[in-house]
PDB file of C-alpha atoms in Angstrom:
ATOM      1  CA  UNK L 108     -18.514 -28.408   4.908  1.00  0.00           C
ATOM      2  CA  UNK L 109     -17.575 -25.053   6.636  1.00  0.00           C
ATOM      3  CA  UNK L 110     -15.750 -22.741   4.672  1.00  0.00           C
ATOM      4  CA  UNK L 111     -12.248 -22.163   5.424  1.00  0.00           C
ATOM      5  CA  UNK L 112      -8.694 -21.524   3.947  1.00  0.00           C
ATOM      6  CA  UNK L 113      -5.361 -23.179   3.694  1.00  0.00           C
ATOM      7  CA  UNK L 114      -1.620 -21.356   3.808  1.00  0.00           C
ATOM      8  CA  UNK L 115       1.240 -23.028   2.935  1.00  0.00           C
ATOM      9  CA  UNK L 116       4.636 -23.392   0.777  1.00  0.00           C
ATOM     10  CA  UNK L 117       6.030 -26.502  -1.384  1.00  0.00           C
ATOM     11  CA  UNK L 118       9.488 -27.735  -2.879  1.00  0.00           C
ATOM     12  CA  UNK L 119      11.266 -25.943  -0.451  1.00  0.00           C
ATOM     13  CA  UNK L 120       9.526 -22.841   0.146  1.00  0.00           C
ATOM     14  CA  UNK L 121      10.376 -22.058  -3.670  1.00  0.00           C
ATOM     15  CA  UNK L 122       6.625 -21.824  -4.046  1.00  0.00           C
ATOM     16  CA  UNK L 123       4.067 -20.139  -1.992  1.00  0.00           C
ATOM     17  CA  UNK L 124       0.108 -21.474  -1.753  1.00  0.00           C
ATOM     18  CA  UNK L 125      -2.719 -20.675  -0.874  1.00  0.00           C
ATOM     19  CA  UNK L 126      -6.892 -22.404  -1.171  1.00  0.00           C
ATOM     20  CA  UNK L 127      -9.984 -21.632  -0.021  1.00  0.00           C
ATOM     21  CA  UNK L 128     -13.490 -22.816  -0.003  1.00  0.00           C
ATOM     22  CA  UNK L 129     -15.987 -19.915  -0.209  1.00  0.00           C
ATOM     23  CA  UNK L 130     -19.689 -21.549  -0.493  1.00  0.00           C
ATOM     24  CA  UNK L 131     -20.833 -20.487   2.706  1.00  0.00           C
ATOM     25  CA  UNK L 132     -19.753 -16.789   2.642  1.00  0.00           C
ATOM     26  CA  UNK L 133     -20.700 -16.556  -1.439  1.00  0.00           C
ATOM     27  CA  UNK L 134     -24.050 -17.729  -0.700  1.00  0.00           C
ATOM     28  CA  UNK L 135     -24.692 -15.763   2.482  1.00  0.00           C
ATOM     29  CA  UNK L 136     -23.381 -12.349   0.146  1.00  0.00           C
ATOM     30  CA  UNK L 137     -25.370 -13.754  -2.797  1.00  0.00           C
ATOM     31  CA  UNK L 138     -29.185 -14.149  -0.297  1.00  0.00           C
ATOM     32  CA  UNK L 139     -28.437 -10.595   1.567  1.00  0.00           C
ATOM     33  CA  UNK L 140     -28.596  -9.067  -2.011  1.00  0.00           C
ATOM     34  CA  UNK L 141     -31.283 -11.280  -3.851  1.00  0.00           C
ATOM     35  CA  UNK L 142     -28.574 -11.595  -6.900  1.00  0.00           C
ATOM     36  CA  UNK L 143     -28.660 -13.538 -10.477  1.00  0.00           C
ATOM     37  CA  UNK L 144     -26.510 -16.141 -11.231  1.00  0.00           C
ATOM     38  CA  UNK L 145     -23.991 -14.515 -13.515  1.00  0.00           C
ATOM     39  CA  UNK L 146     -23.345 -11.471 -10.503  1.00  0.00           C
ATOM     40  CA  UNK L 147     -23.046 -14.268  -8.131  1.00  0.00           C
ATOM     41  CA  UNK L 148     -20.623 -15.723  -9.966  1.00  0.00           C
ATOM     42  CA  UNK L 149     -18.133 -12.473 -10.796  1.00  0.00           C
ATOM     43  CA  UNK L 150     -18.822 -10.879  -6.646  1.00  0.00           C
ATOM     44  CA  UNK L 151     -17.919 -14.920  -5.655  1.00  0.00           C
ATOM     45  CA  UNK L 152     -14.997 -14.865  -7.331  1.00  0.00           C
ATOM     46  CA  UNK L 153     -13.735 -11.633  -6.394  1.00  0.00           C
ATOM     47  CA  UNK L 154     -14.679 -12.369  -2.839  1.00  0.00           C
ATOM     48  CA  UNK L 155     -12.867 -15.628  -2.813  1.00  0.00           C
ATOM     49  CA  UNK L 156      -9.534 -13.341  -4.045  1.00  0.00           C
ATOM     50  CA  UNK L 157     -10.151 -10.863  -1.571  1.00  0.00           C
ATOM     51  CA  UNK L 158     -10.278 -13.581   1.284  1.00  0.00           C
ATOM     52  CA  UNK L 159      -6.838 -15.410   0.079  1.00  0.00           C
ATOM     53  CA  UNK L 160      -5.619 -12.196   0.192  1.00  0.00           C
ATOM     54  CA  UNK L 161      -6.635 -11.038   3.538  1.00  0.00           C
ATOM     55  CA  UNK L 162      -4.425 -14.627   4.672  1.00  0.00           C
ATOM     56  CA  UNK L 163      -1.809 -12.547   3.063  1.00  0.00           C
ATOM     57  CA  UNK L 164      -1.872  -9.665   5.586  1.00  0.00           C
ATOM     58  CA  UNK L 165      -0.488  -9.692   9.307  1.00  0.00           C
ATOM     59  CA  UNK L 166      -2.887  -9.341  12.308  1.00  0.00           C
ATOM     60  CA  UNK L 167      -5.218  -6.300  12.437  1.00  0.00           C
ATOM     61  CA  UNK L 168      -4.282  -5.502   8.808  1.00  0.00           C
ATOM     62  CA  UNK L 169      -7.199  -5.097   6.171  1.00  0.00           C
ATOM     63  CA  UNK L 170      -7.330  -4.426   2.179  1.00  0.00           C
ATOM     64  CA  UNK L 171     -10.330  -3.543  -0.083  1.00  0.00           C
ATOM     65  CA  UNK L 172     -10.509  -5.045  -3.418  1.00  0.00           C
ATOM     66  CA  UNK L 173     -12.320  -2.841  -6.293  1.00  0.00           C
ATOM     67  CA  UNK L 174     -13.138  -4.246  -9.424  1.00  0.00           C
ATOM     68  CA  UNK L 175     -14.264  -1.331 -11.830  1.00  0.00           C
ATOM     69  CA  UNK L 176     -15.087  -2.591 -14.841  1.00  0.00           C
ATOM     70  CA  UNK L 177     -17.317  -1.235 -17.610  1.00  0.00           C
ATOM     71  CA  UNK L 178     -20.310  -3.433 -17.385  1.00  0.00           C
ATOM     72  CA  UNK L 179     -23.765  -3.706 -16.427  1.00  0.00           C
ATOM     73  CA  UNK L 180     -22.889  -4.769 -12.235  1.00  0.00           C
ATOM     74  CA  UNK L 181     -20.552  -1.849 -11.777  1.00  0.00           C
ATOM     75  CA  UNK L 182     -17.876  -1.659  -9.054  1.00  0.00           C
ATOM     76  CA  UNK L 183     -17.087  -4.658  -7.325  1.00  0.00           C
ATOM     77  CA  UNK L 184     -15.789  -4.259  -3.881  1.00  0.00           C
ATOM     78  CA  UNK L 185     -14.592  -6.218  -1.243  1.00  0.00           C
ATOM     79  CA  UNK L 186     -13.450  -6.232   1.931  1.00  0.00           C
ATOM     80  CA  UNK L 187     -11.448  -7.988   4.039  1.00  0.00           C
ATOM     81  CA  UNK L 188      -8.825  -8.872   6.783  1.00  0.00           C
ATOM     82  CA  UNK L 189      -6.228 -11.159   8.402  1.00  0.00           C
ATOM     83  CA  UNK L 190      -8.916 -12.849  10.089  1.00  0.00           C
ATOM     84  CA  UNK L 191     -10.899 -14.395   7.204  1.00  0.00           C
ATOM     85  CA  UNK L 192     -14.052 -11.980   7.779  1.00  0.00           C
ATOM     86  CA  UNK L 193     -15.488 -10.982   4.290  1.00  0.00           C
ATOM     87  CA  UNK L 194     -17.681  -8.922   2.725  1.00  0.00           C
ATOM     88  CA  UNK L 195     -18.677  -7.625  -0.591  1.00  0.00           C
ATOM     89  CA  UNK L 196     -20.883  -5.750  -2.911  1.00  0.00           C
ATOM     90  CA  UNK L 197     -22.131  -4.733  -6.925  1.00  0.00           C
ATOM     91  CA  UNK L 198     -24.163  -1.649  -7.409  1.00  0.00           C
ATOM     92  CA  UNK L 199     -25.978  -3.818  -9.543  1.00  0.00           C
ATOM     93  CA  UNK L 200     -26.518  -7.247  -8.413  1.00  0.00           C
ATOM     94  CA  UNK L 201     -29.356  -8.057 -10.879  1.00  0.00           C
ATOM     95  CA  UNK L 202     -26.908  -9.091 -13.615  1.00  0.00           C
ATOM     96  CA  UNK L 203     -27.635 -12.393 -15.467  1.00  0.00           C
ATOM     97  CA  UNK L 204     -26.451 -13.757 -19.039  1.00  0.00           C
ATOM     98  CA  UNK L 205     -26.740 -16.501 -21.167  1.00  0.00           C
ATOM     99  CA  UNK L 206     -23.380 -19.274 -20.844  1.00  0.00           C
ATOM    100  CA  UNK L 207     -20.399 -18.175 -22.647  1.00  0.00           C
ATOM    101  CA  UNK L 208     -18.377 -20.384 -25.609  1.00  0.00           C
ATOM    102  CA  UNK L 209     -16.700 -22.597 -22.545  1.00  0.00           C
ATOM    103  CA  UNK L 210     -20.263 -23.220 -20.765  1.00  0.00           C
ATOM    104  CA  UNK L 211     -19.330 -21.040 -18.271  1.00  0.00           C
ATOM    105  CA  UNK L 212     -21.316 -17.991 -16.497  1.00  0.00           C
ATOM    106  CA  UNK L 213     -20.309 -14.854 -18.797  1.00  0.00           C
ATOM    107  CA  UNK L 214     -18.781 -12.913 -15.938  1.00  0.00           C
ATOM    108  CA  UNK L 215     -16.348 -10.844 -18.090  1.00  0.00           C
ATOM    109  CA  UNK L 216     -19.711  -9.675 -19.979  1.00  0.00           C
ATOM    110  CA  UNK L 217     -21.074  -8.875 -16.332  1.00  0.00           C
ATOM    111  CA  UNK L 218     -17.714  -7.253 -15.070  1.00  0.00           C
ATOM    112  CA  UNK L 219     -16.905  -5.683 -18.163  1.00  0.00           C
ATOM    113  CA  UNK L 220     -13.545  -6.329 -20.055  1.00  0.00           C
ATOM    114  CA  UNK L 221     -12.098  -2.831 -19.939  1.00  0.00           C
ATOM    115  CA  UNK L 222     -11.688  -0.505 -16.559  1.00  0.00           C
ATOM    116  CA  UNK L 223      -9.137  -1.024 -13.438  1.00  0.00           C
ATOM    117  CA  UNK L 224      -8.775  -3.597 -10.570  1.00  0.00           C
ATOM    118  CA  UNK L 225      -7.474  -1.902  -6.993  1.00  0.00           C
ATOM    119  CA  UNK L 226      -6.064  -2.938  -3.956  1.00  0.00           C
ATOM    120  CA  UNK L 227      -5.860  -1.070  -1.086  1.00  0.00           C
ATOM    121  CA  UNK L 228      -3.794  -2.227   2.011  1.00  0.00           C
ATOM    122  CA  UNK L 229      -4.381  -0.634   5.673  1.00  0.00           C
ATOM    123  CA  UNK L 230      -1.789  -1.838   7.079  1.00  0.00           C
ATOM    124  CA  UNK L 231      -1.835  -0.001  10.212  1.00  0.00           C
ATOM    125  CA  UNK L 232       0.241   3.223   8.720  1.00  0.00           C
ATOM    126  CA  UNK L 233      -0.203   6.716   7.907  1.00  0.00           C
ATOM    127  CA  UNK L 234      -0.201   6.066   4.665  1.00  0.00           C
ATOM    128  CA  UNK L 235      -2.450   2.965   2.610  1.00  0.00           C
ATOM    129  CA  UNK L 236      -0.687   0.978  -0.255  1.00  0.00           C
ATOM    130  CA  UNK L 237      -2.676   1.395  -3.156  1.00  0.00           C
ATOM    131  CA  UNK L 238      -2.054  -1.002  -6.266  1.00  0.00           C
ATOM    132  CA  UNK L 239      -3.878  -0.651  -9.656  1.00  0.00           C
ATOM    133  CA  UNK L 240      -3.935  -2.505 -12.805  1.00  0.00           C
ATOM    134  CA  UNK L 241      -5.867  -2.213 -15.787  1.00  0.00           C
ATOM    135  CA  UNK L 242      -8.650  -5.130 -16.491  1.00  0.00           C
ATOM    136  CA  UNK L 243      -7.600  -7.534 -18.672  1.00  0.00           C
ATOM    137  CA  UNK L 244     -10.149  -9.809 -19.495  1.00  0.00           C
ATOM    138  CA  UNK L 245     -12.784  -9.335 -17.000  1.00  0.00           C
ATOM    139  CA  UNK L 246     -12.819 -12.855 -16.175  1.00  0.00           C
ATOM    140  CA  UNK L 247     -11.179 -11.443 -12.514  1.00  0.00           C
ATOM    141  CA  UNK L 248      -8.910 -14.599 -11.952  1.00  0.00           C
ATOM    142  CA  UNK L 249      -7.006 -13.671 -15.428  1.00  0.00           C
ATOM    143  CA  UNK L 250      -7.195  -9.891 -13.613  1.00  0.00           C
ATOM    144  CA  UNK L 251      -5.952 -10.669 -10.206  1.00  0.00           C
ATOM    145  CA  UNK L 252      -3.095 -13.009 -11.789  1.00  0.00           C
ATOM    146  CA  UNK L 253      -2.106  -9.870 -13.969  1.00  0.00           C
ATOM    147  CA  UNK L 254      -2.274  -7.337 -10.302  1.00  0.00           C
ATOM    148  CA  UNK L 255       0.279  -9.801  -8.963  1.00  0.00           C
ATOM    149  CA  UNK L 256       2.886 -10.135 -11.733  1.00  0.00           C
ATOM    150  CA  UNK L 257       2.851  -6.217 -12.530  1.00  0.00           C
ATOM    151  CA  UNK L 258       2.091  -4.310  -9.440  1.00  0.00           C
ATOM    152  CA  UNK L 259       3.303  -6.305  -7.156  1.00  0.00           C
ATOM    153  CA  UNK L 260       6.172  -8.140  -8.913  1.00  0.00           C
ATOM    154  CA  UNK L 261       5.131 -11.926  -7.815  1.00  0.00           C
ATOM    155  CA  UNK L 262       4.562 -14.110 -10.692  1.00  0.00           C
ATOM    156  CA  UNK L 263       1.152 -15.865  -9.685  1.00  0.00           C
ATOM    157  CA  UNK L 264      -1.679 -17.863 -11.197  1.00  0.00           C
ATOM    158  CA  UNK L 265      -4.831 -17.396  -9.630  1.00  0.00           C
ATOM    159  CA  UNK L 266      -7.772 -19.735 -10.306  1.00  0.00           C
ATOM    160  CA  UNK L 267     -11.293 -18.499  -8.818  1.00  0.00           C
ATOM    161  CA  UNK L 268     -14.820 -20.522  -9.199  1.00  0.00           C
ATOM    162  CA  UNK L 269     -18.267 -19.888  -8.336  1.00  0.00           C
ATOM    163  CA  UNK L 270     -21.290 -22.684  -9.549  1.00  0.00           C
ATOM    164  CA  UNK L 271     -25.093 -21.562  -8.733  1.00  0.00           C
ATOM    165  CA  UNK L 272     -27.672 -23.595  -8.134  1.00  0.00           C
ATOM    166  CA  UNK L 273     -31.269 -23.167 -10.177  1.00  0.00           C
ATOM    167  CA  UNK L 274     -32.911 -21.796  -7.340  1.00  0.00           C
ATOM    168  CA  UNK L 275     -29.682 -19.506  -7.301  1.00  0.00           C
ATOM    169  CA  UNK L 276     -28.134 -20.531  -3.837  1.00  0.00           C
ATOM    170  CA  UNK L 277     -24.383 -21.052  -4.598  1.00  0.00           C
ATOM    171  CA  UNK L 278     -23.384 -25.008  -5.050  1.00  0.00           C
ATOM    172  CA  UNK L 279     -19.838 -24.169  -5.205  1.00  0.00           C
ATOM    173  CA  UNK L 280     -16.917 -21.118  -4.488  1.00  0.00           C
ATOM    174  CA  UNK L 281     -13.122 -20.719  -4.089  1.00  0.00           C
ATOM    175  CA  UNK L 282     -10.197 -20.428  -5.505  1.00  0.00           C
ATOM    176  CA  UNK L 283      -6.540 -21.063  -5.073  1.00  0.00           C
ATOM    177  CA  UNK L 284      -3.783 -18.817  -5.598  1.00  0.00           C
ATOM    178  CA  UNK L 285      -0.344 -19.911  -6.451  1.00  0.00           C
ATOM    179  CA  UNK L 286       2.973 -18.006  -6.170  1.00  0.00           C
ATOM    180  CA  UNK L 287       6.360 -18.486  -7.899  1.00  0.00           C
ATOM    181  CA  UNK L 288       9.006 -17.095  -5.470  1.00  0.00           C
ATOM    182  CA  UNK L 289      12.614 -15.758  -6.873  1.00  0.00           C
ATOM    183  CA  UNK L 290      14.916 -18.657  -6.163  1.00  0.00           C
ATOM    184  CA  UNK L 291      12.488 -20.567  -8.147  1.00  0.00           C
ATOM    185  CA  UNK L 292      13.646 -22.668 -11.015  1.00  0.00           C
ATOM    186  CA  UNK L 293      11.709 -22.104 -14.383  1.00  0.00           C
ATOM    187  CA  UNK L 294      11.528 -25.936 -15.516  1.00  0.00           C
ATOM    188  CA  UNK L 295       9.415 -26.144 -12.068  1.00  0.00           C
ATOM    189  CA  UNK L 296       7.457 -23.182 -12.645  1.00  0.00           C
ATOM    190  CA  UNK L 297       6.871 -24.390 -16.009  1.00  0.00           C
ATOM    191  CA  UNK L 298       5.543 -27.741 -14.729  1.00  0.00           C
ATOM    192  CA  UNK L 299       3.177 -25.537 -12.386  1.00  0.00           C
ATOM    193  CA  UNK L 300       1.682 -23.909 -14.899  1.00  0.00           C
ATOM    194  CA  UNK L 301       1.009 -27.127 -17.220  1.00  0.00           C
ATOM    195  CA  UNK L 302      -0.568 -28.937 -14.293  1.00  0.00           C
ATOM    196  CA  UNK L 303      -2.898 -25.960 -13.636  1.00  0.00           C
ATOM    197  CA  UNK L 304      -3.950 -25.465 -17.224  1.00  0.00           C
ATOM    198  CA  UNK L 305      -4.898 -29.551 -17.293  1.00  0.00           C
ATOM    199  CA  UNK L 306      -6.710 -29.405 -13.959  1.00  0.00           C
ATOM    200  CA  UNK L 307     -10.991 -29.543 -13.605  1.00  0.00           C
ATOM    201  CA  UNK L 308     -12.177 -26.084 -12.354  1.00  0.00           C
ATOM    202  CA  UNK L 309     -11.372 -25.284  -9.135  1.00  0.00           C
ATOM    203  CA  UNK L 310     -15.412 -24.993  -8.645  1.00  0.00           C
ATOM    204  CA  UNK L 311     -15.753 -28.526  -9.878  1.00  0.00           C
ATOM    205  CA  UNK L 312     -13.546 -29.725  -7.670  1.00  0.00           C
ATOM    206  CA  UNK L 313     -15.250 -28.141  -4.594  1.00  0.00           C
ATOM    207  CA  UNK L 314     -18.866 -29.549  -5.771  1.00  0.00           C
ATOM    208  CA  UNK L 315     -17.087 -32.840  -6.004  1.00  0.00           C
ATOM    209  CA  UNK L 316     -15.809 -32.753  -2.235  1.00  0.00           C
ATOM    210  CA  UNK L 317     -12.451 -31.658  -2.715  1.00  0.00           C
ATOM    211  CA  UNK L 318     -11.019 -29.883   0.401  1.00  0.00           C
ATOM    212  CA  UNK L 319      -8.599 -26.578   0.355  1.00  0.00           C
ATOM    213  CA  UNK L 320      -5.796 -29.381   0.607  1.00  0.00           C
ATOM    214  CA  UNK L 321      -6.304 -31.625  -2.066  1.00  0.00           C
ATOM    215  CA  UNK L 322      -6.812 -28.760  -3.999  1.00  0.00           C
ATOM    216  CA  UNK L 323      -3.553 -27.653  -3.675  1.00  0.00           C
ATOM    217  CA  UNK L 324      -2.249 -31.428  -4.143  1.00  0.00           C
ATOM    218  CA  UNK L 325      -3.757 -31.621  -7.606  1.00  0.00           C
ATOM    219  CA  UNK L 326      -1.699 -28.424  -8.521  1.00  0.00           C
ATOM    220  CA  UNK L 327       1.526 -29.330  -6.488  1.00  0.00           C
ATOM    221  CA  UNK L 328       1.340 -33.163  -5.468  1.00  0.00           C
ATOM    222  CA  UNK L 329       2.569 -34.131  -2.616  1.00  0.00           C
ATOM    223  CA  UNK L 330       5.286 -31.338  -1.938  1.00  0.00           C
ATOM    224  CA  UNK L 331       2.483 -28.986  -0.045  1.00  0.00           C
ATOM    225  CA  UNK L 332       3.216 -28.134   3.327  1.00  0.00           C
ATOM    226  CA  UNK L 333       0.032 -26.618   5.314  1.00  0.00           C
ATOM    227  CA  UNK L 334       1.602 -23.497   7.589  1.00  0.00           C
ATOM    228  CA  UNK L 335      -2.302 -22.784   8.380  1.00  0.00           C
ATOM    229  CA  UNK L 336      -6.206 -22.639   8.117  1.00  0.00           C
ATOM    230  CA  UNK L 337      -8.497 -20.578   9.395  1.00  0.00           C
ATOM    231  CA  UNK L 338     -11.981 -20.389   9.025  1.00  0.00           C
ATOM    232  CA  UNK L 339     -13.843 -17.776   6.443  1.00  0.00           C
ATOM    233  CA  UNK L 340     -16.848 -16.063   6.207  1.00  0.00           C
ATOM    234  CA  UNK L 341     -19.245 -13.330   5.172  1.00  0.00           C
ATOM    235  CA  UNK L 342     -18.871 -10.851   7.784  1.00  0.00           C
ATOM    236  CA  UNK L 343     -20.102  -6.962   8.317  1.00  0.00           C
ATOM    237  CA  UNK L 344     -18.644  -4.684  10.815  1.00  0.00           C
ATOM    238  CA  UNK L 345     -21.647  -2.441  10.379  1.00  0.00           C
ATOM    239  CA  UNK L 346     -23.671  -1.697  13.593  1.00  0.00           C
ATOM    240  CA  UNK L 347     -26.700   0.664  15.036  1.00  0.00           C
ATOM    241  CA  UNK L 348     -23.975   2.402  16.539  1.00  0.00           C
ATOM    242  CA  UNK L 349     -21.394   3.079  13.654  1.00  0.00           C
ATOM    243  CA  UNK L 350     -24.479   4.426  11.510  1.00  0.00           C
ATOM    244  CA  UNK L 351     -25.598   6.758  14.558  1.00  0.00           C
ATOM    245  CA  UNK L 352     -21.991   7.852  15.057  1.00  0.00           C
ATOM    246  CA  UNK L 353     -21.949   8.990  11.528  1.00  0.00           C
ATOM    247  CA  UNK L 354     -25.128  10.308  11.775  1.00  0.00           C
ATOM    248  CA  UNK L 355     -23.979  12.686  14.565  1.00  0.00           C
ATOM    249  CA  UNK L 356     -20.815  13.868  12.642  1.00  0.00           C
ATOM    250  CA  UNK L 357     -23.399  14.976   9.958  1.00  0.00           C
ATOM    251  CA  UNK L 358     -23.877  18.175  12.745  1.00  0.00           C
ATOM    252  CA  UNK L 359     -26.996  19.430  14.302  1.00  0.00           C
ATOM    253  CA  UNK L 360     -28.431  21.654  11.666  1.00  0.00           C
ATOM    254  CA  UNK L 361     -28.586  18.961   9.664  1.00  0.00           C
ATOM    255  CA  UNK L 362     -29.923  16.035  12.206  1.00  0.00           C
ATOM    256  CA  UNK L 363     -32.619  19.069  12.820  1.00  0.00           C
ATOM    257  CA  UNK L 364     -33.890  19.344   9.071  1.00  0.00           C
ATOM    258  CA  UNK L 365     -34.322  15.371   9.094  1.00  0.00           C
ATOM    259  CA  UNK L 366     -36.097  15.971  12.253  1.00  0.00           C
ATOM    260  CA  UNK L 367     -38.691  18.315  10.447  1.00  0.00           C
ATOM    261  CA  UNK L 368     -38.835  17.094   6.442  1.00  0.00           C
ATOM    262  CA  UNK L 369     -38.610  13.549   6.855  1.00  0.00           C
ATOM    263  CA  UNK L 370     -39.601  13.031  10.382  1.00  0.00           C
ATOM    264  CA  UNK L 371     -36.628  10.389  10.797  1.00  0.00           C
ATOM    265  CA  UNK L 372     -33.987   8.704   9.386  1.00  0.00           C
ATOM    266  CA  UNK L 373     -33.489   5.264   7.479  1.00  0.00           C
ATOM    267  CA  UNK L 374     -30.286   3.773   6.051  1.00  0.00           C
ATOM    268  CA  UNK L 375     -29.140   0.749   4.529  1.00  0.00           C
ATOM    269  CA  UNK L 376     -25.361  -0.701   4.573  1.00  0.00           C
ATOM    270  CA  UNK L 377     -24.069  -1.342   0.788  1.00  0.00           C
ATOM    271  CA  UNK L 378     -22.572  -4.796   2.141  1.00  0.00           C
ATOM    272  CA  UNK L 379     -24.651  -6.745   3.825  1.00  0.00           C
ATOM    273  CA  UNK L 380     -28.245  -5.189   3.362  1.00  0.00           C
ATOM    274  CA  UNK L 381     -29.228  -4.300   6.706  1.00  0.00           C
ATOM    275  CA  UNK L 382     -31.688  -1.425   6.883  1.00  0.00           C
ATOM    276  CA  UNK L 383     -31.215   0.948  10.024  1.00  0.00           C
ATOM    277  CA  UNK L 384     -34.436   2.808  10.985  1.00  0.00           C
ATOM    278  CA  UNK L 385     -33.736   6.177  13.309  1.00  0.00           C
ATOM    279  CA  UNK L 386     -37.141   7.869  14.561  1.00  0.00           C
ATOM    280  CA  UNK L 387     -37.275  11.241  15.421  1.00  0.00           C
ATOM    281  CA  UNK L 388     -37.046  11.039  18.965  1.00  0.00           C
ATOM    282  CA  UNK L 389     -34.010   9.000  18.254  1.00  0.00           C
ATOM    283  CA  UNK L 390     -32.629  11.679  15.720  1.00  0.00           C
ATOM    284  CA  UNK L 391     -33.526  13.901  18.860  1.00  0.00           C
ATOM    285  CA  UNK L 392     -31.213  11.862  21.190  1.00  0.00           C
ATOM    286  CA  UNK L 393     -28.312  12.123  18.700  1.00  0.00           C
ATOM    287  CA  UNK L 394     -28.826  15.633  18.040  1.00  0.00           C
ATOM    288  CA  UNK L 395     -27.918  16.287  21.882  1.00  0.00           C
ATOM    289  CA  UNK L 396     -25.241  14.269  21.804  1.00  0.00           C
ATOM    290  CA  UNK L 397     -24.147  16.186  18.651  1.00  0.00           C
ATOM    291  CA  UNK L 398     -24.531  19.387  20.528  1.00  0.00           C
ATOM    292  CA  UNK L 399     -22.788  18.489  23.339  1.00  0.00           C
ATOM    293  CA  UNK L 400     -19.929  16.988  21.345  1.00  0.00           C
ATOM    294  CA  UNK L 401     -19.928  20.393  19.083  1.00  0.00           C
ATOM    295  CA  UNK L 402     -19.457  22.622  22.512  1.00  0.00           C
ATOM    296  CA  UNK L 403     -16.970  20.534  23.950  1.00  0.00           C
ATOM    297  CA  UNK L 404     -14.557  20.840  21.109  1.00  0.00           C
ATOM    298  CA  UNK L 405     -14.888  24.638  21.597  1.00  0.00           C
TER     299      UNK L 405
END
């Protein structure tokens, strides 16, 4: 099944909804960066956030999740947009544990249970939102319901999955998040809540076949009202060109010493793992361009 996310509302637009199915894009994230099971699990998860949050933006806006915790993977960061592209990234994706107490993946022992979880929103101003919230459990669903209820005031409960495979390829990923609007009453809230702490995982349900939708029916029965899917997946903006435009801004002096000590110039994008090579005749090329660019401005 492609991967791909659901919008909507229920009893009356008094609660807001939203589901996703992540296997694809976790899997693709978890193969660029040859990672263990337990950091597959906790990057997963915070990718399948980052993506139901991206649904939350308008068109052309973006946000970047970081998850800073103080264990062994490091930051956690994701990006993503209104779109459904995604992409994400550990500084350590060699992280791997034995189960936890529940039989689950130990990702708070990979995440870390003390640090901060940030959102940034470019949302086409000057200025970026920035939200920030200490961790609270490191488990990152438990963290992302605690962003929503304190920094940005909507009571939510946010359930995240991610099951790996032996060979670890990702079986199953998503999430669903579930929001509690003002004119809400608190019996039906209540209910909610009850429903959602008797439910399977939501990563059990997507190994069994469950869709975005009857996801979201388990939690809310048949009061859900789809406004809109659209598709998601692991995608990097990086390019040959971005890397040699920031090359060039680096200034010829330095594109020169390159030149001479190392004879070119390789990098490698944090996200998605692609390694761009730059020989010196290419380094040569942009160094012209660099001059040219440099003389023009005076």
């Amino acid at each position: 099944m492609e991967d791909y996310l659901v919008k909507s509302t229920a009893y009356n637009g008094k609660i807001r909804a939203y589901a996703v199915q992540t296997t694809n894009m976790v899997n693709e994230a978890a193969r660029r960066h040859q990672a263990w099971p337990t950091a597959s699990a906790a990057l997963g998860r915070a990718m399948s956030a980052g993506s139901m949050m991206g649904a939350m933006l308008k068109g052309g806006d973006k946000l970047t999740v970081k998850l800073e915790g103080n264990g062994p993977m490091g930051p956690i960061i994701v990006d993503s947009d209104s779109s459904g592209d995604t992409r994400g990234y550990a500084h350590n994706m060699q992280v791997h544990f034995d189960l936890n107490d529940k039989g689950k993946l130990d990702v708070a022992q990979a995440v870390g249970t003390e640090g901060v979880l940030s959102v940034v929103k470019d949302l086409g101003m000057k200025e970026h939102f920035t939200g920030s919230v200490p961790i609270v459990s490191g488990e990152v669903g438990e963290d992302f319901t605690y962003y929503f209820a304190t920094s940005e005031q909507v009571p939510s409960s946010v359930g995240l999955g991610v099951l790996v495979n032996p060979d670890n390829s990702i079986m199953a990923a998503g999430g669903f998040i579930i929001q509690v609007m003002p004119d809400a009453e608190e019996e039906l809230a209540a209910r909610i809540e009850q429903q959602i702490g008797a439910m399977p995982p939501v990563s059990k349900l997507i190994e069994k076949g469950k869709t975005p939708e009857e996801i979201l029916h388990v939690i809310l029965g048949d009061e859900v009202k789809v406004l809109e899917t659209t598709p998601v997946s692991f995608s990097c903006h990086c390019s040959s060109e971005r890397v040699a435009n920031a090359l060039m801004s680096l200034g010829t002096d330095e594109l020169q010493d390159m030149i001479e000590k190392d004879g070119g110039a390789e990098t490698q994008c944090h996200f998605c793992n692609e390694v761009y090579q730059f020989s010196a005749g290419d380094l040569e090329e942009l160094k012209e361009e660099a001059w040219n660019m440099e003389n023009n401005m005076q």
